[in-house]
Amino acid sequence: MGDDRRLAAVVALAQGMAAAHTPQDSWRAAALGACRALAGTFAALSVWERELGLLRVLVNVGDRAADEEEFPEAEAYPVHRFPEITEFLHERWITGGEPNAWVETADGGAAGEPGYCHQRVAALRRRGRGSCVVAPIVLHGRAWGELYVARSTGAPVFDRADADFATVLASVVSAGLAQTERLEEARRLAFTDALTGLANRRAVDVGLEEAVERYRREGTVVSLVVCDLNGLKRVNDTLGHAVGDRLLERFGSVLSLCGAMLPGALAARLGGDEFCLLAVGPPADDVVKVADELCRRAGELELGDGVACGVASTGDPVGPVRSARRLFRLADAAQYRAKAEHAARPVVAGREGPDDPVVRLADAPDTPDGGTGAERRRFRGRP
């Protein structure tokens, strides 16, 4: 491959990783870009899990064998089967050498000289591949994993120039992985409550919009549990905000534990003393049972005075749910009623007949003072 084509391949790989939206997209772009750049028929990206002593495969692309999944859940190999990972990468690197790529063939070692690796050679033969090039990946100054590209039997065997080019590609992949890490951290911070570690209001906004759209498209049940932690102001005023923060953290743990009872539920802190659970799929009755358990566990916390909990679900007779805002208002109204009545159990929208007071409250028009009569409530705007 000429210099211009190799430069274009490097640029394409970098662009592919830069355009990735998730870590999986990034891994796939790295493997595909390297496979194309090296005219391979198969490529894989693997990470070294030091604490487990495993080389875990993240992605397989190209002509995969029957036992190779694109994103395998359990394809991992003990590092002791690949001594070159530690010997070549660490011993040679720390003594001044570079973590350069090397070539293995179905007949044994070739260019790059880390030494004959029986495991790799056996895998090449078993899967009908004639040669492979292995490029160590270094991230943040530490060995991270490896890039592996193979060619089928009968194709030209990788040579020294290919190994050198694979070393360059591994550096590009490393830069792309670092960018992905930064983006994931920024995304995590943007959608995570700093105090409790739960999702934040922004995450609920996005998740609820997507869930209601799925409900409208497929009829999937969407349920929202909104909780107001009672007694936080008293704790802050009498014991201090540090103790109040501990109460928020402890309730956050209870909410997370209860949320785990609903597959895929999102546990979040909306802000201040307000929390919620967003469940997509489980029946409304299952969500109410979990909300009941949440109230019980919250009442057992040594601080605070339990929670006021409201539930709204598309699985209950609440009328048309055409927007995320309406479901939020229903759960909010149910929570408000629970708080007003000092209810020890959740209030559920739509379960008190055709003239359900919670549904009436949720659907009442907003007024400048938040409402009239006994049911005064300024509902939040668009969630």
JSON list of N, CA and C in Angstrom, two decimals, residues 37 55 59 65-67 70 89 129 155 188 198 212 300 316 361 378 380:
[
{"chain": "A", "resi": 37, "resn": "ALA", "atom": "N", "xyz": [-7.49, -0.86, 6.62]},
{"chain": "A", "resi": 37, "resn": "ALA", "atom": "CA", "xyz": [-6.18, -0.24, 6.38]},
{"chain": "A", "resi": 37, "resn": "ALA", "atom": "C", "xyz": [-5.11, -1.28, 6.09]},
{"chain": "A", "resi": 55, "resn": "LEU", "atom": "N", "xyz": [-7.39, -11.42, 28.87]},
{"chain": "A", "resi": 55, "resn": "LEU", "atom": "CA", "xyz": [-7.48, -10.61, 27.67]},
{"chain": "A", "resi": 55, "resn": "LEU", "atom": "C", "xyz": [-8.91, -10.79, 27.16]},
{"chain": "A", "resi": 59, "resn": "VAL", "atom": "N", "xyz": [-14.67, -6.65, 20.53]},
{"chain": "A", "resi": 59, "resn": "VAL", "atom": "CA", "xyz": [-15.39, -6.67, 19.26]},
{"chain": "A", "resi": 59, "resn": "VAL", "atom": "C", "xyz": [-14.65, -7.53, 18.25]},
{"chain": "A", "resi": 65, "resn": "ALA", "atom": "N", "xyz": [-15.53, -16.42, 12.48]},
{"chain": "A", "resi": 65, "resn": "ALA", "atom": "CA", "xyz": [-15.75, -17.87, 12.57]},
{"chain": "A", "resi": 65, "resn": "ALA", "atom": "C", "xyz": [-17.04, -18.11, 13.35]},
{"chain": "A", "resi": 66, "resn": "ALA", "atom": "N", "xyz": [-17.47, -19.38, 13.37]},
{"chain": "A", "resi": 66, "resn": "ALA", "atom": "CA", "xyz": [-18.75, -19.71, 14.01]},
{"chain": "A", "resi": 66, "resn": "ALA", "atom": "C", "xyz": [-18.76, -19.37, 15.49]},
{"chain": "A", "resi": 67, "resn": "ASP", "atom": "N", "xyz": [-17.60, -19.40, 16.13]},
{"chain": "A", "resi": 67, "resn": "ASP", "atom": "CA", "xyz": [-17.55, -19.14, 17.58]},
{"chain": "A", "resi": 67, "resn": "ASP", "atom": "C", "xyz": [-17.19, -17.69, 17.90]},
{"chain": "A", "resi": 70, "resn": "GLU", "atom": "N", "xyz": [-19.91, -10.65, 17.21]},
{"chain": "A", "resi": 70, "resn": "GLU", "atom": "CA", "xyz": [-19.44, -9.28, 16.97]},
{"chain": "A", "resi": 70, "resn": "GLU", "atom": "C", "xyz": [-19.08, -8.61, 18.29]},
{"chain": "A", "resi": 89, "resn": "LEU", "atom": "N", "xyz": [5.57, -6.48, 25.74]},
{"chain": "A", "resi": 89, "resn": "LEU", "atom": "CA", "xyz": [5.08, -5.13, 25.97]},
{"chain": "A", "resi": 89, "resn": "LEU", "atom": "C", "xyz": [5.77, -4.47, 27.15]},
{"chain": "A", "resi": 129, "resn": "ARG", "atom": "N", "xyz": [-7.11, -19.06, 8.87]},
{"chain": "A", "resi": 129, "resn": "ARG", "atom": "CA", "xyz": [-6.39, -17.81, 8.61]},
{"chain": "A", "resi": 129, "resn": "ARG", "atom": "C", "xyz": [-4.91, -18.09, 8.47]},
{"chain": "A", "resi": 155, "resn": "ALA", "atom": "N", "xyz": [-4.03, -15.66, 1.31]},
{"chain": "A", "resi": 155, "resn": "ALA", "atom": "CA", "xyz": [-3.76, -14.23, 1.10]},
{"chain": "A", "resi": 155, "resn": "ALA", "atom": "C", "xyz": [-2.30, -13.94, 1.43]},
{"chain": "A", "resi": 188, "resn": "ARG", "atom": "N", "xyz": [-21.42, 11.05, 31.43]},
{"chain": "A", "resi": 188, "resn": "ARG", "atom": "CA", "xyz": [-21.78, 10.56, 32.76]},
{"chain": "A", "resi": 188, "resn": "ARG", "atom": "C", "xyz": [-22.05, 11.72, 33.72]},
{"chain": "A", "resi": 198, "resn": "LEU", "atom": "N", "xyz": [-27.02, 8.80, 41.47]},
{"chain": "A", "resi": 198, "resn": "LEU", "atom": "CA", "xyz": [-28.16, 8.38, 40.66]},
{"chain": "A", "resi": 198, "resn": "LEU", "atom": "C", "xyz": [-28.20, 9.21, 39.38]},
{"chain": "A", "resi": 212, "resn": "VAL", "atom": "N", "xyz": [-42.19, 7.50, 26.47]},
{"chain": "A", "resi": 212, "resn": "VAL", "atom": "CA", "xyz": [-43.55, 7.83, 26.05]},
{"chain": "A", "resi": 212, "resn": "VAL", "atom": "C", "xyz": [-43.70, 7.67, 24.54]},
{"chain": "A", "resi": 300, "resn": "GLU", "atom": "N", "xyz": [-38.12, 3.32, 57.47]},
{"chain": "A", "resi": 300, "resn": "GLU", "atom": "CA", "xyz": [-37.23, 2.69, 58.43]},
{"chain": "A", "resi": 300, "resn": "GLU", "atom": "C", "xyz": [-35.88, 3.39, 58.55]},
{"chain": "A", "resi": 316, "resn": "ASP", "atom": "N", "xyz": [-52.64, 2.20, 33.75]},
{"chain": "A", "resi": 316, "resn": "ASP", "atom": "CA", "xyz": [-53.83, 2.50, 34.56]},
{"chain": "A", "resi": 316, "resn": "ASP", "atom": "C", "xyz": [-54.75, 3.43, 33.78]},
{"chain": "A", "resi": 361, "resn": "LEU", "atom": "N", "xyz": [-56.64, 16.87, 39.21]},
{"chain": "A", "resi": 361, "resn": "LEU", "atom": "CA", "xyz": [-55.62, 17.85, 39.62]},
{"chain": "A", "resi": 361, "resn": "LEU", "atom": "C", "xyz": [-54.53, 17.99, 38.55]},
{"chain": "A", "resi": 378, "resn": "ARG", "atom": "N", "xyz": [-48.40, 24.40, 42.11]},
{"chain": "A", "resi": 378, "resn": "ARG", "atom": "CA", "xyz": [-47.80, 24.90, 40.87]},
{"chain": "A", "resi": 378, "resn": "ARG", "atom": "C", "xyz": [-46.99, 23.75, 40.27]},
{"chain": "A", "resi": 380, "resn": "ARG", "atom": "N", "xyz": [-44.61, 21.64, 37.82]},
{"chain": "A", "resi": 380, "resn": "ARG", "atom": "CA", "xyz": [-43.41, 21.93, 37.06]},
{"chain": "A", "resi": 380, "resn": "ARG", "atom": "C", "xyz": [-43.76, 21.99, 35.58]}
]
